[in-house]
Each structure stands twice: as structure tokens, then as C-alpha cells.
Amino acid sequence: MTDMQQLYLLVPMAPLAGAIIAGFFGKAIGRAGAHWVTILGVFVSLVASWFIYQDVERGNLFNGTVYTWATSGGLSFEVGFLIDKLTVTMMLVVTFVSLMVHIYTIGYMVNDEDNWPADSLAGRNSYQRFFAYISLFTFSMLMLVMSNNFLQLFFGWEAVGLVSYLLIGFWSTRPTAIYANLKAFLVNRVGDFGFLLGIGLIAAYCGTLNYTEVFALSQVLSGTTVELIPGLPWMLVTVVCICLFIGAMGKSAQFPLHVWLPDSMEGPTPISALIHAATMVTAGIFMVARMSPLFELSDAALSFVIVIGAITAFFMALIAIVQTDIKRVVAYSTLSQLGYMTVALGASAYSAAMFHLATHAFFKAVLFLGAGSVIIAMHHEQDMRRMGGLRKYMPITYLTVLIGALANAGFPPFAGFFSKDSIIEAVRLSTTPGASFAYLMVLAGVFIGGLYSFRLVFFAFHGKERFRDAEPHGHDDHGHHGPVEPKESPWVVTVPLILLAIPSVIAGWVMIGPALFGNYFGGAIYIAPEHPAIARMAADFHGAMGMIAHGLMTLPFWLALAGAATAWYLYIARPDLPAVIKQKSGVLARILERKYGFDEFNEWFFAGGARLLGRGLWKVGDQTLIDGLVVNGSAKLIGWVASIVRLFQSGYIYQYAFSMIIGVFVLLTLWMNRV
């Protein structure tokens, strides 16, 4: 194994080592030992990723097997790495955001014992356990993005799902947390079933799970048809891509498999930032970008992707404008932004999707961690209706959240402007069926994005100090009574906020040229000649400053500005109007507050259907058929037979002799008739 290969192995193994030490020896090493060992592990991973990035910049790519687990029927099950520009970009984003979250967690979880009942065994060493979980989460994501085969991809895919289950339900004494992690687990199993079907089809028709080998055989997939419905042939590559994307719909929370993500806010804020910014929800986006050689062969699959993304981008943004929980506003913002990335994938603008994934990781982490800083200051109050006027008490948090909101809304010159505008332009130029619908949705989503982003800023940081009039009624009051006196969070909270706010400003300037128009990703992303959106955009690109100057005259900028202005008017100038609008909206407001009724439908149809099926199997299958017919029926039959046989078991010898004579007579009669 070469030195670079050892370095590749070090990237995922360092967080894993930290997770093992903190998880199994947390009591021995204590709280400080747990956070230092996990932070060190992620820091080592970040430094190693940087050196690998520099090596890749010099043109040194790697695609090879580290360990062969098994070989069966010519199919190899391997652990291997594919190191290219797409991989190292994800490695840097994941490890940097994870490191900031680890540092932030020291301040956020410092009083975690207050979240547990006094007699709860789960509350013992919970601080150490949480650090073990987030470090294990980082390991899982790194194994996913570094894989060179579908088996390892699936391992990382399921591992992030498993650890997310542990993290979302971390406060396991709360029924809402248990419901949320179960919901996330079950919804993701739906998506993962499709994902596994896609991998199974690839293994069956290609005879390999290695990315490079599958891509080389892509014409086999495109030239083969299958009949899912008799008489209706489908291109195999279309079926494979749609199945893979169904997996992405679960992980990246796309309509209608989005319902788990807002409820995941029941977990501690650091994991909300980690899941929603740089890890789990971006796994689906990364996977589709990695599979671009397959998706480019099917316009039907791309059309499916772009329509699903457009629906998610617009309709999830609408829900954000009626949320009052500060974390849920950011959660629905994440759903909408993931919709933008998905739309870019459907428009064959994979580089734009990855560009937005990177910028979004920074500014969304800022928004989540900033929301967590506010929650700390408000004694774990999350309702924005009990906040207001916090900017003078928390200037650092306010400034960083404002930067995150500006980037999220897509204002120049912040990072989100470059990536979001690139997506909108790529969709406008796309030839994918459904692109016109997607363009209208993402344009409308820009206005809504400006509205909900600045609604959060104005609601929480400006206006009347409503927390002085409110009774303590937070997500977790921690026993606090009396009026809240907010103050700026400690340095372990504010330093990560500042460090994440910096790329939220400058990342777009640095990345726009090489990432979109400079062949940054090289051969890692394939775009067919018949999908020229990015190529046409490159002809009109004249540097970052030119894009800013042009952006100030385009419709997306004015829509974002209109959204921000609307938020100012409703929550600063006329704070009485939102209640009036809600009253006048009637049914529309109730639809948004009920999140289009998806939770009720799932509870009635899927959960209720499952309960009905279970009751039917219990009553009919178990009680009637098994217990009634098989068990009790067989017992009754044996009893009846025994009652008849009992008549012949009298104990009198003459009766037995008479029976034998009759039997011999019958036997001889039958034998003679036979002859």
C-alpha cells in the first residue's frame, strides 16, 4: 500500500477511531476526553483531505480496491476508493462542516444532563455518546462519498441512515423524538428499497458492482428493454436510474418522501446542522452526480428528476413561511434548497448541483448553528413568537445568521447567489422535458426564499422584545423561570459560526469559474452533447464580477429583493398584518400549517393500513385460521375420531373376535371379486 493509499484510508478511519474511543471508553476518558478525541479525529481527516485534494490537483487520480470481502459467481464484493475531484470536494465539505459542528457541540451540549430525567440510565455519559455518534456519522458519510463500487456505496448509505436514527432520537425519553426517528427510519426504508432494486438490476445485467466497469457497460443497459407491465417495454437504463433516484428521494428528502426531515428537528441542533447541511441529505445529490454517465442515457429519468425537484423546491418553501419554530423554518428551507439541487441534476447541470451543494453546506450550517445559538440564549425556547429584538444582545450570532439568510435568499455577492442563479439559468436553457415547469417553480421559489429567510431574521432579531412578556414555554425549559435575559453564546459556539460565515460570503467567488466553466470536475461528471445547458452558459460567463453586475438586472434578484421587502413590511412595518392575512387566507393557511396533509395521509393510509392489515392477520389469520381451524379444529377432529373409535374398544374378547371374522369376510369377498 502506497503512502497516498494510506492517506486515503486515514480519512474515514480517523473519525471512526474517535467514535470507538468516545463510545466504548467514554466513562473512562470523561467529557473532555470524548470531545477532544473526536475533534482530533475529524481534524486529522480534514487535513488529510486537503493533502489529497492537492494531490488530485496535480492530476493524480485513484480508483482501486483496498480489500476484497468475497467473490461469488464472478461478482466481487470489495472495499475500494475512487479519488477524483468530485470525491475530494465532498471530502473537504463534509470534514470541514463536521469539524465546526464538533466544536460547536461542546457549547451546545454542555448541560445535556438537564435534558434527561434524574433516574434515566440513557442520560449517563450522554455527552460522550453524542460525540461518538456524530463522529461515526462523519465516518459513514466519508465511506459513502469515497466508494468506487455500489456495495460500499450501499454500506455508507445505510450507515448514515442508521446513525441518523440514533441522533434524531437522541433524547430518547421524549415521545416526539422517538416518533421522529422512527418516521425517518421508515420513510428512508421506502427509498432504500428502490435504491436496492436499482443496484440489483445493475448487478444482474452488468455482472459487476464497480462504477467504472458499470459505466463502461452503460450501452448494455441502454440497449436492453424490460417489460414491467406486459406489452409496455421500458429501457433498462431508465428503470435503473429511476430506482436509484427513488433512493435519493428518501435520503435527500424529495417529494413525497420529504416528510421525515422536518421532524428530525427533534434531535439536538448540532446534528440538525450536520444532517441538513453537509451529510445525509446531500448523499442523494452526490449519488446522482456520480451516476451521471447512466442518467445521461435516459431523458425519461432526467424528466422525472427535474419535475420532482421543482415540486419540492416551491411547495416546501411555501410551508417555511408559516412555521414559527426557528429550526423548522430552516428545515423547510433545506427541503427547498435540495429541490434546487435536484432540479439542476434533472437539467444535466450536475456541476451546478454540486456547486450549490457546497455553498449550501456553509450557509445552511450557519443558519442551523445560529438558530442553536439563539435557542441557547433563550433557555431552549424555539418559538420565534417569543423572541424579537435579539440583535443587540447577540451581535455575532445576528451578523452570521444575516449572512446565512442573504446567501440562502440568493443575494449577490454571497455564495448562494452564484450557485442558485446558475441553477435557474441552467434550467432555463435545459432541453429536458419538464424544464419549463421547473423554471416557473424555481423562479417563484426565489421570492418565497427571500420572504422566509428574512422573516426569520426580522422575527427573531428585530422588533419588540417579546421574550420579556412570555411565560417560559420552550422546547425544553431546563427548569428556568422568570423573564429570559439573552446573551451572546460562548466562543465554542460563535467561532464555528464565524468560520462558516466566511465561506458563505466568499465561496461563490472562488468556485464559480472552475466549478461550472473550468472543467473542475473533469471526467468525474459526464454530460451528453444533446444537453448543452452548461456549455451555453459558459459562453456568456465573464467572471464573478460580470455575473454580479448581470445578476442585479435579472428577475431572480428582484424576486429575492421583493421577498425580503415583503418580510420587512409584514414583520417590522406592519406586524399586525400577518394575523389578518392568516385569517383572510382561510383554507390556504390551514393547508400550509398542516403541511398539505401528508402526515395525516400517511398516518391514515400507510400507518392505518398497516394496523388494519396487522389486525386482519391477527383476527383472521391467527385467531380464525391458525388457532380456530388448524389448532382447535385438528383437536376437535381427533376428539371426534376418538369418540367413534372408542365404541370399538369395549374390552370384550368376543366382540374383537366377531370383528376379525367380519374383516376376513370382507377381505375375502373383495379378493374373490378381484380375481
XYZ file of C-alpha atoms in Angstrom:
675
model
C 0.000 0.000 0.000
C 1.476 3.353 -1.073
C 1.697 6.428 1.140
C -1.244 8.068 -0.655
C -3.366 4.954 -0.267
C -2.629 5.005 3.451
C -3.707 8.653 3.464
C -6.958 7.717 1.689
C -7.612 5.111 4.377
C -6.818 7.601 7.139
C -9.645 9.953 6.087
C -12.571 7.709 7.153
C -10.652 5.759 9.796
C -9.694 8.759 11.939
C -13.328 9.722 12.752
C -14.146 6.037 13.241
C -11.333 5.694 15.779
C -12.611 8.772 17.624
C -16.143 7.340 17.647
C -14.964 3.986 19.049
C -12.892 5.576 21.819
C -15.615 8.048 22.825
C -18.354 5.437 22.566
C -16.794 2.475 24.354
C -14.441 4.279 26.723
C -16.401 7.487 27.281
C -16.766 6.924 31.029
C -13.018 6.366 31.398
C -11.850 9.372 29.348
C -14.548 11.755 30.573
C -16.326 14.599 28.794
C -13.181 16.482 27.802
C -11.518 13.328 26.538
C -14.548 12.464 24.399
C -14.766 15.798 22.635
C -11.023 16.145 22.173
C -10.528 12.668 20.687
C -13.428 13.053 18.233
C -12.449 16.596 17.257
C -8.880 15.414 16.700
C -10.125 12.552 14.533
C -12.194 14.856 12.293
C -9.371 17.421 12.176
C -6.920 14.737 11.004
C -9.473 13.730 8.381
C -9.799 17.345 7.186
C -6.024 17.830 6.930
C -5.621 14.522 5.087
C -8.445 15.517 2.715
C -6.638 18.781 1.966
C -3.411 16.950 1.075
C -5.381 14.531 -1.103
C -7.065 17.486 -2.816
C -3.656 18.977 -3.630
C -2.506 15.613 -4.990
C -5.605 15.370 -7.197
C -4.991 18.931 -8.395
C -1.660 17.662 -9.734
C -3.566 15.106 -11.800
C -3.100 12.062 -9.557
C -6.388 10.169 -9.519
C -7.004 6.817 -7.867
C -9.507 4.045 -8.457
C -8.687 0.792 -6.756
C -9.609 -1.929 -4.314
C -8.437 -1.815 -0.721
C -9.961 -5.085 0.432
C -11.878 -7.896 -1.285
C -14.558 -9.207 1.025
C -15.923 -12.040 -1.100
C -16.287 -13.311 -4.658
C -19.382 -15.192 -5.747
C -20.309 -16.257 -9.256
C -17.854 -13.809 -10.772
C -19.282 -10.924 -8.715
C -16.740 -9.300 -6.378
C -17.718 -7.599 -3.127
C -14.984 -5.079 -2.382
C -13.979 -2.100 -0.308
C -12.366 0.431 -2.600
C -11.813 4.129 -3.171
C -12.428 6.395 -6.140
C -10.468 9.599 -5.623
C -11.215 12.372 -8.098
C -12.358 15.992 -7.996
C -15.949 15.058 -7.188
C -14.822 12.924 -4.263
C -12.318 15.347 -2.762
C -14.826 18.209 -2.964
C -17.263 16.199 -0.871
C -14.486 15.109 1.488
C -13.468 18.715 2.177
C -17.051 19.921 2.635
C -18.029 17.030 4.917
C -14.933 17.165 7.134
C -14.892 20.984 7.443
C -18.571 21.290 8.363
C -18.296 18.267 10.661
C -15.314 19.819 12.448
C -17.240 23.046 13.039
C -20.214 21.075 14.341
C -17.967 19.088 16.689
C -16.509 22.279 18.195
C -19.960 23.872 18.402
C -21.320 20.820 20.217
C -19.055 21.494 23.207
C -21.033 24.646 23.952
C -24.460 23.372 22.943
C -24.401 20.066 24.842
C -22.554 21.302 27.936
C -25.668 20.962 30.120
C -27.134 17.941 28.396
C -27.765 16.158 31.684
C -30.630 18.630 32.214
C -32.413 17.089 29.228
C -32.817 13.726 30.961
C -34.974 12.600 33.866
C -32.946 12.144 37.019
C -33.434 8.373 37.016
C -32.737 7.871 33.289
C -29.942 5.425 32.522
C -29.811 6.814 28.968
C -28.692 10.156 30.388
C -25.466 8.728 31.796
C -22.435 9.707 29.706
C -24.839 11.161 27.099
C -22.315 13.890 26.271
C -19.666 11.328 25.305
C -22.219 9.226 23.465
C -23.342 12.170 21.342
C -19.786 12.903 20.242
C -19.337 9.226 19.380
C -22.485 9.329 17.236
C -21.564 12.446 15.248
C -18.057 11.134 14.655
C -19.500 7.806 13.482
C -21.869 9.780 11.250
C -18.873 11.520 9.650
C -17.167 8.162 9.049
C -20.300 6.795 7.363
C -20.612 9.762 5.026
C -16.944 9.592 4.072
C -17.218 5.887 3.237
C -20.193 6.743 1.041
C -18.528 9.517 -0.962
C -15.162 7.754 -1.309
C -16.571 4.439 -2.587
C -15.767 3.103 -6.035
C -18.462 0.432 -6.036
C -22.157 0.038 -5.289
C -21.661 -2.318 -2.336
C -19.616 0.207 -0.365
C -21.965 2.966 -1.503
C -24.884 0.999 -0.076
C -22.981 0.389 3.162
C -22.363 4.121 3.638
C -25.925 4.832 2.524
C -27.403 2.587 5.208
C -24.846 3.596 7.827
C -25.777 7.290 7.663
C -29.426 6.238 7.910
C -28.734 4.110 10.980
C -26.712 6.777 12.791
C -29.302 9.426 11.895
C -31.874 7.214 13.642
C -29.723 7.257 16.780
C -29.151 11.013 16.575
C -32.685 12.175 15.759
C -33.990 10.140 18.677
C -31.034 11.006 20.906
C -33.270 12.437 23.633
C -34.960 9.068 23.851
C -37.177 9.895 26.830
C -39.229 12.247 24.648
C -42.086 10.617 22.737
C -41.741 13.197 19.939
C -38.093 12.231 19.412
C -38.956 8.530 19.267
C -41.718 9.242 16.741
C -39.345 11.382 14.649
C -36.505 8.872 14.411
C -38.912 6.029 13.647
C -40.507 8.152 10.936
C -37.102 8.970 9.424
C -36.104 5.312 9.530
C -39.278 4.001 7.896
C -39.504 6.661 5.171
C -35.883 6.085 4.233
C -36.529 2.345 4.034
C -39.081 3.080 1.305
C -36.492 4.970 -0.703
C -33.774 2.430 0.042
C -35.939 -0.374 -1.344
C -35.914 1.370 -4.727
C -32.198 2.038 -4.375
C -31.510 -1.640 -3.700
C -33.618 -2.669 -6.698
C -31.524 -0.398 -8.909
C -28.275 -1.891 -7.589
C -29.705 -5.397 -8.048
C -30.567 -4.695 -11.700
C -27.049 -3.381 -12.290
C -25.507 -6.480 -10.718
C -27.819 -8.787 -12.705
C -27.263 -7.234 -16.127
C -23.684 -5.954 -15.827
C -22.190 -8.664 -13.638
C -20.184 -6.116 -11.637
C -20.662 -3.520 -8.907
C -17.638 -1.390 -9.784
C -18.554 2.113 -11.010
C -16.023 2.220 -13.847
C -16.984 -1.194 -15.141
C -20.704 -0.388 -14.966
C -20.199 2.889 -16.823
C -18.223 1.035 -19.494
C -21.213 -1.304 -19.898
C -23.787 1.507 -19.920
C -24.656 0.776 -23.547
C -25.774 -2.681 -22.430
C -28.255 -1.028 -20.083
C -29.404 1.468 -22.710
C -29.808 -1.231 -25.359
C -31.852 -3.572 -23.160
C -35.578 -3.310 -22.552
C -37.692 -4.769 -19.773
C -41.473 -5.117 -19.500
C -42.609 -4.014 -16.081
C -46.146 -4.159 -17.464
C -46.761 -6.814 -20.159
C -46.717 -5.206 -23.578
C -45.105 -1.971 -22.326
C -41.303 -2.091 -22.780
C -39.003 0.254 -20.836
C -35.343 0.978 -21.387
C -33.445 -0.833 -18.671
C -31.287 2.228 -18.012
C -34.440 4.276 -17.347
C -35.689 1.745 -14.802
C -32.269 1.577 -13.128
C -31.938 5.368 -12.906
C -35.449 5.882 -11.560
C -34.862 3.176 -8.931
C -31.586 4.803 -7.895
C -33.274 8.201 -7.746
C -36.042 6.835 -5.523
C -33.249 6.093 -3.068
C -32.096 9.694 -3.454
C -35.676 10.893 -2.868
C -35.545 9.270 0.570
C -32.054 10.393 1.612
C -32.313 13.876 0.089
C -35.921 14.318 1.240
C -37.652 14.916 -2.077
C -41.427 14.967 -2.509
C -43.228 12.777 -1.440
C -40.514 11.177 0.748
C -39.712 14.516 2.403
C -41.896 14.093 5.475
C -39.144 12.799 7.773
C -36.819 15.763 7.536
C -38.785 18.494 9.382
C -39.483 16.082 12.254
C -35.760 15.351 12.518
C -35.528 18.713 14.308
C -36.316 16.739 17.455
C -32.639 15.870 17.597
C -30.102 18.263 19.140
C -29.300 21.281 16.950
C -25.711 20.220 16.099
C -26.969 17.078 14.392
C -29.668 19.087 12.630
C -26.856 21.148 11.130
C -24.756 18.112 10.270
C -27.581 16.118 8.680
C -29.132 19.029 6.814
C -26.038 20.871 5.693
C -23.265 18.577 4.564
C -24.003 14.929 5.104
C -27.078 12.732 4.885
C -29.392 14.904 2.777
C -26.653 15.643 0.257
C -25.905 11.938 -0.250
C -28.647 11.590 -2.853
C -27.436 14.648 -4.786
C -23.880 13.333 -4.805
C -25.014 9.862 -5.884
C -26.935 11.148 -8.916
C -23.982 13.342 -9.921
C -21.686 10.317 -9.623
C -24.101 8.294 -11.764
C -24.241 10.969 -14.497
C -22.977 8.523 -17.203
C -26.143 6.484 -16.581
C -28.647 9.320 -16.149
C -27.465 10.985 -19.347
C -28.697 7.969 -21.296
C -32.340 8.448 -20.245
C -34.336 11.608 -20.880
C -37.279 9.992 -19.102
C -35.259 9.593 -15.901
C -33.964 13.175 -16.129
C -37.503 14.431 -16.658
C -38.659 12.540 -13.575
C -35.808 14.073 -11.570
C -36.425 17.658 -12.690
C -40.193 17.541 -12.018
C -39.767 16.039 -8.536
C -37.112 18.641 -7.721
C -39.294 21.521 -8.946
C -42.263 20.411 -6.834
C -40.031 20.125 -3.774
C -38.303 23.477 -4.330
C -41.525 25.500 -4.487
C -44.053 23.746 -2.296
C -41.681 23.128 0.615
C -40.649 26.788 0.548
C -44.306 27.757 0.984
C -44.536 25.773 4.229
C -41.493 27.630 5.617
C -43.383 30.947 5.639
C -45.955 29.700 8.173
C -43.583 27.939 10.586
C -42.981 29.508 13.981
C -40.326 27.059 15.258
C -36.981 28.612 14.291
C -35.401 25.246 13.480
C -38.344 24.122 11.352
C -38.106 27.276 9.232
C -34.516 26.333 8.434
C -35.548 22.696 7.910
C -38.130 23.577 5.249
C -35.557 25.914 3.733
C -33.294 22.877 3.414
C -36.040 20.957 1.638
C -36.478 23.796 -0.850
C -32.736 24.140 -1.479
C -32.407 20.397 -2.009
C -35.164 20.799 -4.588
C -32.986 23.348 -6.417
C -30.078 20.886 -6.460
C -32.345 18.132 -7.770
C -33.686 20.411 -10.495
C -30.095 21.078 -11.558
C -29.458 17.335 -11.780
C -32.517 16.909 -13.991
C -31.284 19.730 -16.241
C -27.950 17.855 -16.672
C -26.246 20.687 -14.763
C -24.500 18.305 -12.375
C -21.662 20.734 -11.702
C -24.192 23.435 -10.759
C -25.889 21.000 -8.367
C -22.560 20.148 -6.712
C -21.654 23.835 -6.612
C -24.900 24.617 -4.789
C -24.366 21.595 -2.534
C -21.026 23.065 -1.415
C -22.237 26.652 -0.893
C -25.439 25.433 0.745
C -23.431 23.353 3.215
C -21.771 26.513 4.510
C -24.706 28.912 4.752
C -27.180 26.303 5.926
C -24.784 25.209 8.682
C -24.581 28.885 9.675
C -28.374 29.137 9.839
C -28.794 25.967 11.885
C -25.955 26.716 14.281
C -27.109 30.333 14.528
C -30.599 29.066 15.377
C -28.982 26.843 18.019
C -27.136 29.855 19.442
C -30.470 31.671 19.747
C -32.024 28.613 21.399
C -29.207 28.546 23.977
C -29.694 32.253 24.731
C -33.464 31.769 25.039
C -33.098 28.882 27.507
C -34.063 26.393 24.792
C -37.070 28.300 23.575
C -37.607 27.640 19.835
C -40.811 29.584 19.130
C -39.981 32.779 17.245
C -43.167 34.367 18.595
C -41.402 34.515 21.964
C -38.240 36.146 20.610
C -37.614 39.526 18.963
C -35.023 42.259 19.441
C -32.139 39.812 19.944
C -29.654 41.579 17.665
C -28.412 43.948 20.376
C -27.867 41.062 22.816
C -26.284 38.658 20.307
C -24.400 40.735 17.705
C -22.135 37.920 16.469
C -24.982 35.448 16.115
C -27.108 38.115 14.415
C -24.433 39.022 11.887
C -23.687 35.401 10.973
C -27.387 34.496 10.668
C -27.906 37.596 8.488
C -25.076 36.429 6.217
C -26.662 32.974 6.061
C -30.058 34.474 5.220
C -28.596 36.660 2.471
C -26.786 33.667 0.973
C -29.884 31.471 1.283
C -32.052 34.072 -0.447
C -29.505 34.375 -3.268
C -28.388 37.979 -2.882
C -25.153 38.999 -4.597
C -22.292 38.802 -3.775
C -22.961 35.998 -1.279
C -22.217 32.366 -2.107
C -25.824 31.326 -2.593
C -26.292 33.893 -5.354
C -23.723 32.316 -7.648
C -24.934 28.750 -7.236
C -28.689 29.436 -7.192
C -28.605 31.771 -10.199
C -26.520 29.217 -12.091
C -29.177 26.579 -11.452
C -32.008 28.864 -12.560
C -30.177 29.771 -15.760
C -29.314 26.113 -16.472
C -32.968 25.146 -16.095
C -33.996 27.958 -18.445
C -31.608 26.631 -21.097
C -32.368 22.952 -20.487
C -33.956 20.738 -23.131
C -35.148 18.142 -20.598
C -38.928 17.532 -20.774
C -40.493 19.341 -17.817
C -37.848 22.074 -17.744
C -40.388 24.845 -18.446
C -42.471 23.800 -15.442
C -39.325 23.576 -13.316
C -38.233 27.063 -14.401
C -41.510 28.599 -13.227
C -41.282 26.748 -9.911
C -37.700 27.778 -9.118
C -38.406 31.388 -10.087
C -41.410 31.502 -7.768
C -39.280 29.796 -5.127
C -36.812 32.707 -5.220
C -39.480 35.125 -3.972
C -40.606 32.695 -1.279
C -36.958 32.114 -0.294
C -36.378 35.820 0.250
C -39.587 36.005 2.285
C -38.969 33.117 4.691
C -35.236 33.918 5.086
C -35.839 37.471 6.234
C -38.988 36.560 8.106
C -36.685 34.540 10.371
C -34.217 37.432 10.709
C -36.867 40.083 11.431
C -38.975 37.819 13.644
C -36.106 36.693 15.857
C -33.667 39.609 15.879
C -35.729 42.760 15.249
C -38.884 44.338 16.578
C -40.342 44.103 20.058
C -38.557 42.077 22.746
C -41.419 39.608 23.101
C -39.454 37.261 25.371
C -39.988 39.681 28.267
C -43.729 39.198 28.084
C -43.754 35.446 27.528
C -44.002 32.706 30.095
C -41.225 30.109 29.944
C -42.567 27.606 27.439
C -39.714 26.264 25.425
C -38.903 23.013 23.797
C -37.059 22.294 26.977
C -37.133 24.884 29.710
C -34.448 23.219 31.828
C -36.272 24.457 34.890
C -35.761 28.157 34.087
C -38.342 30.566 35.461
C -38.946 34.239 35.085
C -38.030 36.518 32.174
C -35.267 35.465 29.799
C -32.141 37.617 29.723
C -30.394 36.629 26.474
C -26.670 36.988 25.986
C -24.135 36.085 23.338
C -23.124 32.442 23.202
C -19.651 31.291 24.321
C -16.704 31.157 21.931
C -17.100 27.439 21.188
C -20.418 28.399 19.598
C -19.527 31.735 17.965
C -16.150 30.721 16.475
C -17.673 27.941 14.289
C -20.375 30.412 13.250
C -17.753 32.927 12.111
C -15.653 30.293 10.354
C -18.707 29.032 8.460
C -19.913 32.553 7.641
C -16.659 33.325 5.816
C -17.142 30.733 3.023
C -20.841 31.684 2.967
C -19.586 35.009 1.612
C -16.545 34.109 -0.495
C -17.110 30.515 -1.662
C -19.134 31.634 -4.673
C -16.394 33.996 -5.873
C -13.754 31.297 -5.600
C -15.697 28.349 -7.018
C -17.944 29.757 -9.763
C -15.328 29.847 -12.506
C -13.571 26.492 -12.081
C -16.584 24.526 -10.762
C -19.012 25.436 -13.537
C -16.982 26.577 -16.502
C -13.402 25.475 -15.880
C -13.715 21.702 -16.190
C -13.025 21.431 -12.452
C -14.711 18.043 -12.117
C -13.050 16.674 -15.235
C -14.127 13.151 -16.138
C -15.958 12.658 -12.847
C -19.099 14.162 -14.396
C -20.354 13.271 -17.877
C -22.772 15.446 -19.861
C -24.132 14.226 -23.199
C -23.791 16.576 -26.185
C -27.584 16.796 -26.506
C -27.743 18.518 -23.070
C -25.856 21.774 -23.732
C -27.148 24.000 -20.893
C -23.811 24.390 -19.061
C -21.885 24.804 -22.326
C -24.248 27.586 -23.420
C -23.879 29.288 -20.035
C -20.077 29.167 -20.327
C -20.201 31.257 -23.485
C -21.897 34.075 -21.560
C -19.752 33.906 -18.418
C -17.377 36.858 -17.905
C -16.071 36.323 -14.405
C -17.599 36.660 -10.952
C -17.893 40.458 -11.125
C -19.557 40.255 -14.516
C -22.043 37.723 -13.129
C -22.839 40.021 -10.193
C -23.374 43.001 -12.494
C -25.607 40.945 -14.740
C -27.417 39.399 -11.753
C -28.515 42.800 -10.479
C -30.556 43.231 -13.634
C -32.147 39.783 -13.733
C -35.542 38.639 -12.487
C -34.266 36.314 -9.693
C -32.540 39.214 -7.903
C -35.636 41.392 -7.962
C -37.816 38.493 -6.840
C -35.485 37.825 -3.881
C -35.482 41.558 -3.064
C -39.270 41.637 -3.268
C -39.439 38.689 -0.877
C -37.129 40.401 1.636
C -39.077 43.676 1.325
C -42.342 41.833 1.909
C -40.894 40.251 5.060
C -39.788 43.713 6.303
C -43.239 45.193 5.686
C -45.084 42.321 7.368
C -42.870 41.848 10.414
C -41.337 45.292 11.003
C -43.538 47.979 9.433
C -46.939 46.295 9.941
C -46.550 43.384 12.386
C -50.327 43.262 12.748
C -50.845 42.190 9.130
C -49.664 38.521 9.299
C -52.530 37.640 11.653
C -55.004 39.402 9.357
C -53.611 37.647 6.273
C -53.802 34.301 8.041
C -57.421 34.933 8.955
C -58.310 36.011 5.422
C -56.401 33.130 3.823
C -58.618 30.565 5.498
C -58.226 27.197 3.806
C -54.847 28.057 2.227
C -53.300 28.882 5.609
C -54.653 25.663 7.122
C -53.278 23.633 4.211
C -49.807 25.107 4.727
C -49.948 24.706 8.510
C -50.959 21.073 8.045
C -48.114 20.649 5.516
C -50.513 19.652 2.727
C -51.895 16.869 4.906
C -49.050 14.445 4.160
C -48.646 13.457 7.782
C -52.382 12.820 8.172
C -52.499 10.859 4.914
C -49.505 8.739 5.877
C -50.977 8.171 9.319
C -54.345 7.167 7.805
C -53.254 5.245 4.704
C -49.884 3.705 5.475
C -49.858 3.504 9.258
C -53.613 2.865 9.421
C -53.396 0.391 6.564
C -50.542 -1.419 8.254
C -52.517 -1.569 11.503
C -55.599 -2.801 9.605
C -53.519 -5.444 7.842
C -51.984 -6.473 11.149
C -55.423 -6.678 12.790
C -56.700 -8.743 9.842
C -53.778 -11.139 10.048
C -54.326 -11.375 13.796
C -58.097 -11.902 13.738
C -58.457 -13.902 10.527
C -55.047 -15.447 10.071
C -54.025 -16.136 13.646
C -57.248 -16.494 15.633
C -59.604 -17.898 12.963
C -57.355 -19.934 10.651
C -54.398 -20.984 12.812
C -55.931 -21.120 16.281
C -59.509 -21.865 15.201
C -59.153 -24.125 12.174
C -55.685 -25.653 12.401
C -55.057 -25.935 16.125
C -58.550 -26.147 17.643
C -60.030 -27.774 14.501
C -57.464 -30.541 14.451
C -58.038 -31.108 18.164
C -61.812 -31.367 17.626
C -61.309 -33.740 14.675
C -59.105 -36.006 16.731
C -61.633 -35.905 19.553
C -64.449 -36.891 17.169
C -62.416 -39.729 15.666
C -61.504 -40.877 19.150
C -65.181 -40.861 20.161
C -66.009 -43.174 17.226
C -63.019 -45.453 17.767
C -63.871 -45.662 21.455
C -67.044 -47.597 20.542
C -64.932 -50.446 19.182
C -62.613 -50.553 22.198
C -65.012 -52.286 24.632
C -62.586 -54.762 26.218
C -64.772 -57.863 25.382
C -62.898 -60.688 23.576
C -65.992 -61.943 21.758
C -66.527 -58.512 20.166
C -62.922 -58.434 18.931
C -63.292 -61.994 17.521
C -66.525 -61.071 15.768
C -64.846 -58.009 14.276
C -61.965 -60.138 12.960
C -64.411 -62.555 11.331
C -66.245 -59.697 9.635
C -62.928 -58.253 8.483
C -61.727 -61.533 6.996
C -65.085 -61.992 5.273
C -64.896 -58.535 3.686
C -61.273 -59.051 2.630
C -62.001 -62.413 1.001
C -65.044 -61.020 -0.747
C -63.044 -58.160 -2.244
C -60.206 -60.532 -3.242
C -62.546 -63.001 -4.931
C -64.319 -60.245 -6.815
C -60.911 -59.008 -7.991
C -59.942 -62.421 -9.377
